[in-house]
Amino acid sequence: EAGVAQSPRYKIIEKRQSVAFWCNPISGHATLYWYQQILGQGPKLLIQFQNNGVVDDSQLPKDRFSAERLKGVDSTLKIQPAKLEDSAVYLCASSLGGGRGTGELFFGEGSRLTVL
Amino acid sequence: AQSVTQPDIHITVSEGASLELRCNYSYGATPYLFWYVQSPGQGLQLLLKYFSGDTLVQGIKGFEAEFKRSQSSFNLRKPSVHWSDAAEYFCAVGPTSGNTPLVFGKGTRLSVIA
């Protein structure tokens, strides 16, 4: 079974530029999450999708971050314009969702963003 | 609000020694509990999980964890550490129903010395 796929693995940009990250979850997983992991900290939820609907985006900085999951499968997270403090690893995770399973999240390898 | 506390930021142990990583949680009801491991440059891999039944759960790579409801703890243990266990370890808590996402602790970095 293929795992959660993310790209790109690494990205270096200058502040005020834009960047986009892509995630393809495990087949059949209804719930998709984007977490931000700043160096030395645990993952912090940015946004959660159930199929193609947003369940929780309360911690997403909506003035600069946006995310979509149009067809309920893969997802894109965009940052525009980037700030220095956005330097982090962006982790995508998926789960069965819909009350199925035990809530276990399956993670991709992450996309490391460096903002100069 | 749900929260997870991992009081040890960094732990160093000798190869072959035993290990215990602490995790305390705050939750309104009995949650699902998880331990994940993250090697440098990698995503998070599930080590083990507790959701019901026996409070001592076994995981991969020889790890185990014990759920203690009275102490709101879910400490991770390994009897003999290997050099390859050096990594970051995260404890997480989630609901037994509904769709609330996992909440993670800040992690404990494990270093292993010869």
PDB file of N, CA, C and O in Angstrom, chain A residues 43-80:
ATOM      1  N   PRO A  43       4.361  18.897  16.009  1.00  0.00           N
ATOM      2  CA  PRO A  43       3.501  19.331  14.905  1.00  0.00           C
ATOM      3  C   PRO A  43       2.292  20.108  15.416  1.00  0.00           C
ATOM      4  O   PRO A  43       1.682  19.731  16.417  1.00  0.00           O
ATOM      5  N   LYS A  44       1.947  21.178  14.694  1.00  0.00           N
ATOM      6  CA  LYS A  44       0.782  21.975  15.027  1.00  0.00           C
ATOM      7  C   LYS A  44      -0.177  21.950  13.850  1.00  0.00           C
ATOM      8  O   LYS A  44       0.213  22.213  12.711  1.00  0.00           O
ATOM      9  N   LEU A  45      -1.438  21.632  14.125  1.00  0.00           N
ATOM     10  CA  LEU A  45      -2.416  21.518  13.046  1.00  0.00           C
ATOM     11  C   LEU A  45      -2.666  22.861  12.386  1.00  0.00           C
ATOM     12  O   LEU A  45      -2.913  23.864  13.053  1.00  0.00           O
ATOM     13  N   LEU A  46      -2.615  22.863  11.054  1.00  0.00           N
ATOM     14  CA  LEU A  46      -3.001  24.046  10.292  1.00  0.00           C
ATOM     15  C   LEU A  46      -4.432  23.917   9.787  1.00  0.00           C
ATOM     16  O   LEU A  46      -5.244  24.828   9.927  1.00  0.00           O
ATOM     17  N   ILE A  47      -4.731  22.766   9.179  1.00  0.00           N
ATOM     18  CA  ILE A  47      -6.051  22.592   8.588  1.00  0.00           C
ATOM     19  C   ILE A  47      -6.360  21.113   8.479  1.00  0.00           C
ATOM     20  O   ILE A  47      -5.467  20.287   8.298  1.00  0.00           O
ATOM     21  N   GLN A  48      -7.641  20.783   8.614  1.00  0.00           N
ATOM     22  CA  GLN A  48      -8.127  19.418   8.497  1.00  0.00           C
ATOM     23  C   GLN A  48      -9.278  19.385   7.504  1.00  0.00           C
ATOM     24  O   GLN A  48     -10.208  20.191   7.584  1.00  0.00           O
ATOM     25  N   PHE A  49      -9.201  18.455   6.561  1.00  0.00           N
ATOM     26  CA  PHE A  49     -10.257  18.234   5.573  1.00  0.00           C
ATOM     27  C   PHE A  49     -10.935  16.895   5.830  1.00  0.00           C
ATOM     28  O   PHE A  49     -10.288  15.912   6.182  1.00  0.00           O
ATOM     29  N   GLN A  50     -12.235  16.850   5.647  1.00  0.00           N
ATOM     30  CA  GLN A  50     -12.985  15.603   5.592  1.00  0.00           C
ATOM     31  C   GLN A  50     -13.547  15.556   4.173  1.00  0.00           C
ATOM     32  O   GLN A  50     -14.407  16.377   3.818  1.00  0.00           O
ATOM     33  N   ASN A  51     -13.044  14.599   3.372  1.00  0.00           N
ATOM     34  CA  ASN A  51     -13.331  14.594   1.936  1.00  0.00           C
ATOM     35  C   ASN A  51     -12.900  15.948   1.365  1.00  0.00           C
ATOM     36  O   ASN A  51     -11.750  16.331   1.529  1.00  0.00           O
ATOM     37  N   ASN A  52     -13.780  16.709   0.731  1.00  0.00           N
ATOM     38  CA  ASN A  52     -13.336  17.981   0.184  1.00  0.00           C
ATOM     39  C   ASN A  52     -13.799  19.175   1.011  1.00  0.00           C
ATOM     40  O   ASN A  52     -13.684  20.324   0.565  1.00  0.00           O
ATOM     41  N   GLY A  53     -14.297  18.925   2.216  1.00  0.00           N
ATOM     42  CA  GLY A  53     -14.763  19.998   3.090  1.00  0.00           C
ATOM     43  C   GLY A  53     -13.795  20.262   4.232  1.00  0.00           C
ATOM     44  O   GLY A  53     -13.131  19.351   4.713  1.00  0.00           O
ATOM     45  N   VAL A  54     -13.719  21.528   4.656  1.00  0.00           N
ATOM     46  CA  VAL A  54     -12.852  21.908   5.759  1.00  0.00           C
ATOM     47  C   VAL A  54     -13.545  21.620   7.084  1.00  0.00           C
ATOM     48  O   VAL A  54     -14.667  22.060   7.320  1.00  0.00           O
ATOM     49  N   VAL A  55     -12.861  20.873   7.955  1.00  0.00           N
ATOM     50  CA  VAL A  55     -13.385  20.569   9.283  1.00  0.00           C
ATOM     51  C   VAL A  55     -12.873  21.575  10.312  1.00  0.00           C
ATOM     52  O   VAL A  55     -13.615  22.038  11.167  1.00  0.00           O
ATOM     53  N   ASP A  56     -11.578  21.903  10.206  1.00  0.00           N
ATOM     54  CA  ASP A  56     -10.962  22.787  11.189  1.00  0.00           C
ATOM     55  C   ASP A  56      -9.842  23.560  10.510  1.00  0.00           C
ATOM     56  O   ASP A  56      -8.902  22.952  10.010  1.00  0.00           O
ATOM     57  N   ASP A  57      -9.963  24.850  10.465  1.00  0.00           N
ATOM     58  CA  ASP A  57      -8.873  25.701   9.963  1.00  0.00           C
ATOM     59  C   ASP A  57      -8.632  26.855  10.909  1.00  0.00           C
ATOM     60  O   ASP A  57      -8.167  27.929  10.510  1.00  0.00           O
ATOM     61  N   SER A  58      -8.946  26.640  12.185  1.00  0.00           N
ATOM     62  CA  SER A  58      -8.873  27.718  13.162  1.00  0.00           C
ATOM     63  C   SER A  58      -7.458  28.234  13.394  1.00  0.00           C
ATOM     64  O   SER A  58      -7.271  29.370  13.822  1.00  0.00           O
ATOM     65  N   GLN A  59      -6.441  27.412  13.136  1.00  0.00           N
ATOM     66  CA  GLN A  59      -5.069  27.842  13.361  1.00  0.00           C
ATOM     67  C   GLN A  59      -4.327  28.145  12.054  1.00  0.00           C
ATOM     68  O   GLN A  59      -3.110  28.306  12.073  1.00  0.00           O
ATOM     69  N   LEU A  60      -5.039  28.236  10.976  1.00  0.00           N
ATOM     70  CA  LEU A  60      -4.437  28.580   9.693  1.00  0.00           C
ATOM     71  C   LEU A  60      -4.371  30.102   9.553  1.00  0.00           C
ATOM     72  O   LEU A  60      -5.395  30.778   9.628  1.00  0.00           O
ATOM     73  N   PRO A  61      -3.174  30.669   9.358  1.00  0.00           N
ATOM     74  CA  PRO A  61      -3.062  32.138   9.166  1.00  0.00           C
ATOM     75  C   PRO A  61      -3.628  32.516   7.799  1.00  0.00           C
ATOM     76  O   PRO A  61      -2.921  32.544   6.789  1.00  0.00           O
ATOM     77  N   LYS A  62      -4.895  32.821   7.773  1.00  0.00           N
ATOM     78  CA  LYS A  62      -5.611  32.931   6.494  1.00  0.00           C
ATOM     79  C   LYS A  62      -5.202  34.151   5.671  1.00  0.00           C
ATOM     80  O   LYS A  62      -5.547  34.234   4.487  1.00  0.00           O
ATOM     81  N   ASP A  63      -4.462  35.076   6.289  1.00  0.00           N
ATOM     82  CA  ASP A  63      -4.008  36.219   5.492  1.00  0.00           C
ATOM     83  C   ASP A  63      -2.897  35.819   4.526  1.00  0.00           C
ATOM     84  O   ASP A  63      -2.641  36.509   3.533  1.00  0.00           O
ATOM     85  N   ARG A  64      -2.256  34.675   4.788  1.00  0.00           N
ATOM     86  CA  ARG A  64      -1.152  34.290   3.910  1.00  0.00           C
ATOM     87  C   ARG A  64      -1.192  32.828   3.492  1.00  0.00           C
ATOM     88  O   ARG A  64      -0.558  32.443   2.513  1.00  0.00           O
ATOM     89  N   PHE A  65      -1.890  31.997   4.258  1.00  0.00           N
ATOM     90  CA  PHE A  65      -1.957  30.571   3.977  1.00  0.00           C
ATOM     91  C   PHE A  65      -3.325  30.233   3.372  1.00  0.00           C
ATOM     92  O   PHE A  65      -4.356  30.768   3.805  1.00  0.00           O
ATOM     93  N   SER A  66      -3.301  29.324   2.402  1.00  0.00           N
ATOM     94  CA  SER A  66      -4.544  28.786   1.873  1.00  0.00           C
ATOM     95  C   SER A  66      -4.334  27.319   1.543  1.00  0.00           C
ATOM     96  O   SER A  66      -3.209  26.876   1.292  1.00  0.00           O
ATOM     97  N   ALA A  67      -5.413  26.556   1.573  1.00  0.00           N
ATOM     98  CA  ALA A  67      -5.318  25.136   1.252  1.00  0.00           C
ATOM     99  C   ALA A  67      -6.610  24.706   0.588  1.00  0.00           C
ATOM    100  O   ALA A  67      -7.676  25.257   0.857  1.00  0.00           O
ATOM    101  N   GLU A  68      -6.472  23.715  -0.273  1.00  0.00           N
ATOM    102  CA  GLU A  68      -7.662  23.197  -0.940  1.00  0.00           C
ATOM    103  C   GLU A  68      -7.527  21.701  -1.163  1.00  0.00           C
ATOM    104  O   GLU A  68      -6.424  21.165  -1.234  1.00  0.00           O
ATOM    105  N   ARG A  69      -8.674  21.072  -1.287  1.00  0.00           N
ATOM    106  CA  ARG A  69      -8.730  19.636  -1.574  1.00  0.00           C
ATOM    107  C   ARG A  69      -9.967  19.442  -2.450  1.00  0.00           C
ATOM    108  O   ARG A  69     -10.975  18.901  -2.048  1.00  0.00           O
ATOM    109  N   LEU A  70      -9.866  19.921  -3.656  1.00  0.00           N
ATOM    110  CA  LEU A  70     -11.026  20.110  -4.519  1.00  0.00           C
ATOM    111  C   LEU A  70     -11.788  18.817  -4.812  1.00  0.00           C
ATOM    112  O   LEU A  70     -13.007  18.794  -4.809  1.00  0.00           O
ATOM    113  N   LYS A  71     -11.098  17.741  -5.076  1.00  0.00           N
ATOM    114  CA  LYS A  71     -11.793  16.516  -5.474  1.00  0.00           C
ATOM    115  C   LYS A  71     -11.812  15.487  -4.351  1.00  0.00           C
ATOM    116  O   LYS A  71     -12.115  14.318  -4.583  1.00  0.00           O
ATOM    117  N   GLY A  72     -11.468  15.940  -3.144  1.00  0.00           N
ATOM    118  CA  GLY A  72     -11.499  15.037  -2.013  1.00  0.00           C
ATOM    119  C   GLY A  72     -10.374  14.020  -1.992  1.00  0.00           C
ATOM    120  O   GLY A  72     -10.444  13.048  -1.235  1.00  0.00           O
ATOM    121  N   VAL A  73      -9.346  14.227  -2.784  1.00  0.00           N
ATOM    122  CA  VAL A  73      -8.221  13.304  -2.793  1.00  0.00           C
ATOM    123  C   VAL A  73      -6.954  14.075  -2.428  1.00  0.00           C
ATOM    124  O   VAL A  73      -6.663  14.267  -1.237  1.00  0.00           O
ATOM    125  N   ASP A  74      -6.215  14.559  -3.438  1.00  0.00           N
ATOM    126  CA  ASP A  74      -4.986  15.263  -3.109  1.00  0.00           C
ATOM    127  C   ASP A  74      -5.282  16.704  -2.693  1.00  0.00           C
ATOM    128  O   ASP A  74      -6.382  17.223  -2.894  1.00  0.00           O
ATOM    129  N   SER A  75      -4.260  17.322  -2.107  1.00  0.00           N
ATOM    130  CA  SER A  75      -4.433  18.648  -1.526  1.00  0.00           C
ATOM    131  C   SER A  75      -3.206  19.509  -1.806  1.00  0.00           C
ATOM    132  O   SER A  75      -2.095  19.001  -1.986  1.00  0.00           O
ATOM    133  N   THR A  76      -3.432  20.818  -1.829  1.00  0.00           N
ATOM    134  CA  THR A  76      -2.355  21.788  -2.002  1.00  0.00           C
ATOM    135  C   THR A  76      -2.411  22.810  -0.883  1.00  0.00           C
ATOM    136  O   THR A  76      -3.492  23.308  -0.549  1.00  0.00           O
ATOM    137  N   LEU A  77      -1.259  23.097  -0.297  1.00  0.00           N
ATOM    138  CA  LEU A  77      -1.123  24.144   0.711  1.00  0.00           C
ATOM    139  C   LEU A  77      -0.257  25.254   0.111  1.00  0.00           C
ATOM    140  O   LEU A  77       0.826  24.975  -0.390  1.00  0.00           O
ATOM    141  N   LYS A  78      -0.750  26.475   0.153  1.00  0.00           N
ATOM    142  CA  LYS A  78      -0.022  27.598  -0.426  1.00  0.00           C
ATOM    143  C   LYS A  78       0.277  28.657   0.629  1.00  0.00           C
ATOM    144  O   LYS A  78      -0.539  28.908   1.530  1.00  0.00           O
ATOM    145  N   ILE A  79       1.439  29.264   0.484  1.00  0.00           N
ATOM    146  CA  ILE A  79       1.824  30.376   1.353  1.00  0.00           C
ATOM    147  C   ILE A  79       2.188  31.554   0.450  1.00  0.00           C
ATOM    148  O   ILE A  79       3.021  31.435  -0.446  1.00  0.00           O
ATOM    149  N   GLN A  80       1.493  32.688   0.679  1.00  0.00           N
ATOM    150  CA  GLN A  80       1.755  33.865  -0.139  1.00  0.00           C
ATOM    151  C   GLN A  80       1.278  35.116   0.577  1.00  0.00           C
ATOM    152  O   GLN A  80       0.069  35.241   0.840  1.00  0.00           O
TER     153      GLN A  80
END
